[in-house]
Coordinates of C-alpha atoms in Angstrom, one line a residue:
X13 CA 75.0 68.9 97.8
X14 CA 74.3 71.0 94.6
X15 CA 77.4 73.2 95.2
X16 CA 79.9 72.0 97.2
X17 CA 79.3 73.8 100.4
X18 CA 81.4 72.6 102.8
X19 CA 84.8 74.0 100.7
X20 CA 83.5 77.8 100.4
X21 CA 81.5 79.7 102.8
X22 CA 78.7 82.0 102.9
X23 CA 79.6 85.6 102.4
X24 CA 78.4 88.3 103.8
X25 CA 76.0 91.0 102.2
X26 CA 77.1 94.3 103.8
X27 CA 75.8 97.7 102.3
X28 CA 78.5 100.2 101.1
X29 CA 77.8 104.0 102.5
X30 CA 80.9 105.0 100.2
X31 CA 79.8 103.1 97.5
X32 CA 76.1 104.4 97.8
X33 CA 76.7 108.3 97.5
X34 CA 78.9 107.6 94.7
X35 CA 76.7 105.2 92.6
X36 CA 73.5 107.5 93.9
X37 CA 71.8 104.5 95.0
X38 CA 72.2 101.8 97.9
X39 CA 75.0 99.5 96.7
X40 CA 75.4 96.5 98.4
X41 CA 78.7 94.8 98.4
X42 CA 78.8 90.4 98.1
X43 CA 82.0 89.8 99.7
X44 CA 83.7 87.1 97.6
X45 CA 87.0 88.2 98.7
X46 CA 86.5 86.5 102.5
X47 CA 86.3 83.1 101.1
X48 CA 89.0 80.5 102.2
X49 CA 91.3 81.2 99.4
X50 CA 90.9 85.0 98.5
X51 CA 88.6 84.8 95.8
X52 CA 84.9 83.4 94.6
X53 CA 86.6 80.9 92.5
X54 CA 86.6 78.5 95.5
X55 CA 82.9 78.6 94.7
X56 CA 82.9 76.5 91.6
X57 CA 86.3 75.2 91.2
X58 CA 86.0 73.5 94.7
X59 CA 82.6 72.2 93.0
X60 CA 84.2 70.4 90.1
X61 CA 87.0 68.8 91.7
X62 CA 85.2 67.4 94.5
X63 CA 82.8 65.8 91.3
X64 CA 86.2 64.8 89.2
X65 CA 87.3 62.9 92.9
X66 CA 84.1 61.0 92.9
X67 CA 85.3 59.6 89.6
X68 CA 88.6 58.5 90.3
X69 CA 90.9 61.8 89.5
X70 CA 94.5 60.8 90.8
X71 CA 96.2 64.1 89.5
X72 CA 94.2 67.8 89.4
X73 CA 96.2 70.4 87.1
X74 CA 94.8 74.0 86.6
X75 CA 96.6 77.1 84.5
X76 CA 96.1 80.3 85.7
X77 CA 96.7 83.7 87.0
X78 CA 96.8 83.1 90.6
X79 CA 93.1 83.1 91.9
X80 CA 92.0 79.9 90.1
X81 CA 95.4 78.1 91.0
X82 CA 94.4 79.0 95.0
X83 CA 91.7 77.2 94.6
X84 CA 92.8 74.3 93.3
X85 CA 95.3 74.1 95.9
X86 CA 92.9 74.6 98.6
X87 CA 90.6 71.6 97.3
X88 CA 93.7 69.2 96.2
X89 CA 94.6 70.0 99.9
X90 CA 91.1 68.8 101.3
X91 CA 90.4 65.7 98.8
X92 CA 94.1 64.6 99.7
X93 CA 94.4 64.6 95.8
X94 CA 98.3 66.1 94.2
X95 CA 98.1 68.9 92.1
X96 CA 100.2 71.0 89.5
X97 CA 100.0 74.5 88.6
X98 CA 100.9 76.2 85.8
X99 CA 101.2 80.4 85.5
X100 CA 102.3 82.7 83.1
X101 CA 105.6 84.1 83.9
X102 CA 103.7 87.5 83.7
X103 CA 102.8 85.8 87.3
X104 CA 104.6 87.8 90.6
X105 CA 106.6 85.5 92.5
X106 CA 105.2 86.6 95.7
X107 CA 102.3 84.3 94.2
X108 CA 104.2 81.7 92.9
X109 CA 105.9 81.3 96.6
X110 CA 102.2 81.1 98.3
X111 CA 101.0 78.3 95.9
X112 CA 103.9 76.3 96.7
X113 CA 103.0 76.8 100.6
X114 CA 100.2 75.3 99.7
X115 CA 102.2 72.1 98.6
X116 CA 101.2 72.0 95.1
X117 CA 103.4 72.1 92.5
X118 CA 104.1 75.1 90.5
X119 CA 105.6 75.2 86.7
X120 CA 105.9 78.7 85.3
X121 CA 105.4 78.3 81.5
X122 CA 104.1 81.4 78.6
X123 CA 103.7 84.7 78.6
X124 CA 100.1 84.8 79.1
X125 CA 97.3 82.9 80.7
X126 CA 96.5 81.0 77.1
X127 CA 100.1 79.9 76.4
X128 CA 99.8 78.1 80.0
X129 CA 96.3 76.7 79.3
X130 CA 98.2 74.5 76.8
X131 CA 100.8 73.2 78.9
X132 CA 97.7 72.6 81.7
X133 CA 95.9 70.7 78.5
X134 CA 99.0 68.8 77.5
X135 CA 99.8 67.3 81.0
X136 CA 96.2 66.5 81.5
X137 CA 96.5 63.7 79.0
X138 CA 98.4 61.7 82.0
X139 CA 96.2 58.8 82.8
X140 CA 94.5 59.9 85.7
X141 CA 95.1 63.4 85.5
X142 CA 92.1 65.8 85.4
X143 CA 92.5 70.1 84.0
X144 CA 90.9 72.2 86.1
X145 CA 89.6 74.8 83.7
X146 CA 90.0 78.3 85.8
X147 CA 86.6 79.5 83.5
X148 CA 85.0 77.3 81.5
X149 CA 83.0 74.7 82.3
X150 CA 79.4 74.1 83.7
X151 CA 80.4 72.1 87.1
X152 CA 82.1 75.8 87.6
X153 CA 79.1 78.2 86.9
X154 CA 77.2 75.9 88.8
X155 CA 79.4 76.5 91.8
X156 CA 79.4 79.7 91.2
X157 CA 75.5 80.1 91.4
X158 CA 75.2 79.5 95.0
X159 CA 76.4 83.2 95.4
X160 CA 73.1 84.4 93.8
X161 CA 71.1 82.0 95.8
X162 CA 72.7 83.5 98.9
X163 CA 72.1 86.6 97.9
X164 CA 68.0 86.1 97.3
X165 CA 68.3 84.7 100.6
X166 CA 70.1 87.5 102.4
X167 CA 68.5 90.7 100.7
X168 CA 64.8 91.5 101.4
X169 CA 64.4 91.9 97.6
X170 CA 65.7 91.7 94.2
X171 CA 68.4 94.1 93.5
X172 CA 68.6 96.9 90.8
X173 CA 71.5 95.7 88.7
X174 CA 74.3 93.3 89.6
X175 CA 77.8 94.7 89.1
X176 CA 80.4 91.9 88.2
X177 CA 84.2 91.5 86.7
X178 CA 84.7 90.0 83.1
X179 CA 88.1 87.7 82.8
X180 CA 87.3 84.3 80.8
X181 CA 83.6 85.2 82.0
X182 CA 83.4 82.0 84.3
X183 CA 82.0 84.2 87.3
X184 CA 79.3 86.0 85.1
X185 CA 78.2 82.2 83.1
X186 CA 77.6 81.3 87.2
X187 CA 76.0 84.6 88.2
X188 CA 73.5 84.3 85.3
X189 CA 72.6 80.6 86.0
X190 CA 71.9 81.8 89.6
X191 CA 69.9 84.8 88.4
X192 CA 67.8 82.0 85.9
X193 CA 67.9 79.6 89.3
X194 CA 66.0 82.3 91.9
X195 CA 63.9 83.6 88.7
X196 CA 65.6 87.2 88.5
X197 CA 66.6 86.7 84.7
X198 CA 64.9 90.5 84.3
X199 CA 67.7 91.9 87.0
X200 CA 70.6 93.5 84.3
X201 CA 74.2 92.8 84.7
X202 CA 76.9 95.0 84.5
X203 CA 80.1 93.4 83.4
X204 CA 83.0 95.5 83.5
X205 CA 86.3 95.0 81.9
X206 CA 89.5 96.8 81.6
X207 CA 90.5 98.2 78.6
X208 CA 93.7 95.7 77.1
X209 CA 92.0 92.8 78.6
X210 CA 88.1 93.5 76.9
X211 CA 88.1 90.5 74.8
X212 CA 84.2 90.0 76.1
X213 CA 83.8 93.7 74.9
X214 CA 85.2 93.0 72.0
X215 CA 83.1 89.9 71.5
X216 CA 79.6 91.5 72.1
X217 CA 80.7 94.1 69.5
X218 CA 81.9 91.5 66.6
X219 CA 79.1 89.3 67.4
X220 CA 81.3 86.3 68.0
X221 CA 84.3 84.7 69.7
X222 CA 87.3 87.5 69.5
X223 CA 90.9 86.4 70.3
X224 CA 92.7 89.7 71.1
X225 CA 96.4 90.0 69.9
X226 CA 97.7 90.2 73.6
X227 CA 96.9 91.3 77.1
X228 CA 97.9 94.7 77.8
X229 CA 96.4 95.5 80.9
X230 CA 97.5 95.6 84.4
X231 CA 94.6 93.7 85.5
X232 CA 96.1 90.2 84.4
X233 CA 93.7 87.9 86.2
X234 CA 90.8 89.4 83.2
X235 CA 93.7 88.5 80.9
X236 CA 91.7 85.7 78.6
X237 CA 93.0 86.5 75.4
X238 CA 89.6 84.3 74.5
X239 CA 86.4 85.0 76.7
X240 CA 84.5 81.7 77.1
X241 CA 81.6 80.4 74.6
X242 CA 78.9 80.3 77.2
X243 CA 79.7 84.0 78.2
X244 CA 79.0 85.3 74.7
X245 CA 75.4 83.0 74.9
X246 CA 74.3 84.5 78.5
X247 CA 74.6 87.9 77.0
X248 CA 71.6 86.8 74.9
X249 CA 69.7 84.8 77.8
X250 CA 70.0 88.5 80.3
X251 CA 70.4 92.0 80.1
X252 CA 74.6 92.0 80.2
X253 CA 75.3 95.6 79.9
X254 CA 78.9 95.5 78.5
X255 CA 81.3 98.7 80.0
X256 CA 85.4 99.0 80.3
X257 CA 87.7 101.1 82.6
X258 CA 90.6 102.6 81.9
X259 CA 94.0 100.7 83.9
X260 CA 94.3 104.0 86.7
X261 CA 90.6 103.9 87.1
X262 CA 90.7 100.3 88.4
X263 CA 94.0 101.2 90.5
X264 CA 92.5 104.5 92.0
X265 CA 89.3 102.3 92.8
X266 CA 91.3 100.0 94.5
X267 CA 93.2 102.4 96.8
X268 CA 89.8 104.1 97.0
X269 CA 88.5 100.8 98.2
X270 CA 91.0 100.2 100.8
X271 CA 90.2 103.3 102.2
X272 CA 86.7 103.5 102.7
X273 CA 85.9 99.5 103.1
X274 CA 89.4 98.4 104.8
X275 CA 89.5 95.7 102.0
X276 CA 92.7 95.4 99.5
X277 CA 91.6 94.0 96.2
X278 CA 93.2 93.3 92.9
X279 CA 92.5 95.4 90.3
X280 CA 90.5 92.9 88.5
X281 CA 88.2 93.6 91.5
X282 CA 88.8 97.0 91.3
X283 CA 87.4 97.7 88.1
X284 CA 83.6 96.8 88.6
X285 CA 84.4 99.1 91.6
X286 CA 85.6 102.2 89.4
X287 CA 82.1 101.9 87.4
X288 CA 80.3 102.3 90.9
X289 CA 83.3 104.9 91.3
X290 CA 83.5 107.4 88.3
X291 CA 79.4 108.3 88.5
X292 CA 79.0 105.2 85.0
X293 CA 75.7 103.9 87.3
X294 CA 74.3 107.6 86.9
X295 CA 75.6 107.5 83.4
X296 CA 74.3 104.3 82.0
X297 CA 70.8 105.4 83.9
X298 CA 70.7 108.9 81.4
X299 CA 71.7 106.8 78.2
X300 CA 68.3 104.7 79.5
X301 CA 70.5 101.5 79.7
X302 CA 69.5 101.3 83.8
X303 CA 66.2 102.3 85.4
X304 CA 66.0 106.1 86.5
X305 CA 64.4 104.6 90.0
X306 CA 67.3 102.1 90.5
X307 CA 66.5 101.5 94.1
X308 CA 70.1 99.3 95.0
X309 CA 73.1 97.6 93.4
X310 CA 75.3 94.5 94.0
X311 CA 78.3 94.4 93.1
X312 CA 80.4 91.2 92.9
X313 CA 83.8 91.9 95.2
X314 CA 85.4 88.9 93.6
X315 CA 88.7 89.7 95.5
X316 CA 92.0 88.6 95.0
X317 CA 94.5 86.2 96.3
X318 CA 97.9 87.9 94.9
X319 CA 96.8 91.4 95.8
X320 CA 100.0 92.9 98.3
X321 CA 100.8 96.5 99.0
X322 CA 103.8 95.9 97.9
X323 CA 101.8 94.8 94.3
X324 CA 100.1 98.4 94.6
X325 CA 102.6 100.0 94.9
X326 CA 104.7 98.8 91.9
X327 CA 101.4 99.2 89.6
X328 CA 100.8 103.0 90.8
X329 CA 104.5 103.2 89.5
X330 CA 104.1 101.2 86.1
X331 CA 100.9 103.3 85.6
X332 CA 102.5 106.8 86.3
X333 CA 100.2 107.7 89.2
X334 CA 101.1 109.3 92.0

């Protein structure tokens, strides 16, 4: 089992008529967000704890914004292994309260995803105890890759572009090792960020590792203060074209979203959505970045497991929109 099928399940490919007359091309949506837990991260996290079990973990602890803690849960749950989460205290308590449903334990410790990591890193010294990094670590992308495999099995041919979210850069480290497993390394990748949490961007553009002073953007499951060692290396390996969005952009797209695909998402989701969105496909193909004959489009709906209307709501309100 090269994967860990068996905890995540096959998603769906479903084309986007919405999506397609704004993006001027077919777009086809990968829908992550129907997994068991919310979210693709089931995909590789379920991956490497099912390995760390067949070694002898006793204890599985994971830091994170929500998303990645879900899926620890879920596979804890099914290995009949304990485990402890720790979030930020940026962290809404509506997802605090389902972790805890899912009878794990939950310590809120930091500000920020980082300041968490630590406390994950420190406990994890606990004979027995294994961190489950949300990100960053090759069991993970490996996981992860099964979503591209699907995907040359479900589509009658290699997409235009692929259209993804950027947090620690976990799902685009797995999306490029599917890509270099079906041979499409020539298909680019747009990764989209959102401006406050860009510390990919920011990397690309320094030409190294950037650690960015804090995480101001609404988006907080992006919020890696740090993007991940092996994203900064695929961006050399495949086309990566590197774009940001704006906070409202990734809002609006989610609302937008709701609307025309009767799907809530996170904003993290929301902003590869707002590329597809705001006309940046048509953009990025008069700058000569994509093909002027894109024929269709991917894009990654990674989901979200602590998305509520009742979340929406109180963003549309910290953002001043209407």
């Amino acid at each position: 089992d090269r994967d860990g099928r068996g905890f995540h399940i096959l998603t769906p490919v479903l084309e986007s008529t919405a999506l397609s007359k704004a993006a001027g091309t077919t777009v086809y949506m990968k829908l992550e967000n129907v997994q068991p837990t919310g979210s693709f991260k089931i995909r590789g996290i379920s991956y490497f704890c099912q390995e760390a079990a067949k070694k002898g973990c006793k204890h599985f602890v994971c830091s994170t914004g929500g998303n990645a803690g879900f899926a620890t849960a879920y596979a804890a749950k099914k290995l009949g292994i304990p485990a402890t989460i720790i979030v930020p205290t940026n962290t809404p308590q509506a997802t605090v309260q389902k972790l805890e449903e899912q009878g794990t334990e939950v310590e809120v410790f930091g500000k920020v995803w980082d300041d968490a990591y630590v406390k994950a890193l420190a406990l994890a010294e606990t004979e027995g105890w294994v961190n489950v990094h949300p990100f960053d670590h090759p069991l993970i992308w490996q996981g992860h890759a099964s979503m591209v495999r699907e995907l040359k099995d479900l589509l009658d041919h290699k997409p235009g572009a692929i259209v993804l979210a950027v947090g620690g850069g976990g799902l685009l480290a797995g999306v490029v090792a599917g890509l270099q497993d079906v041979g499409w390394q020539d298909v680019p990748i747009i990764a989209v960020e959102t401006k406050g949490a860009d510390s990919f961007n920011a990397a690309l553009r320094a030409g190294r590792l950037v650690t960015l002073p804090e995480i101001t953007s609404v988006a907080k499951c992006l919020g890696a203060k740090t993007v991940s060692a092996r994203a900064l290396e695929c961006a050399s390996e495949c086309q990566v074209i590197s774009q940001l969005v704006e906070d409202v952009e990734a809002v609006q797209a989610v609302e937008l979203f709701l609307d025309d695909e009767r799907l809530l998402v996170q904003p993290a989701c929301g902003a590869p959505l707002a590329l597809l969105y705001t006309g940046r496909v048509q953009q990025l193909q008069r700058e000569g970045l994509l093909s002027s004959d894109l024929d269709s489009i991917v894009v990654i709906v990674c989901g979200g497991s602590s998305i509520q209307m009742a979340g929406l709501q109180a963003l549309k309100i910290q953002l001043g929109m209407k």
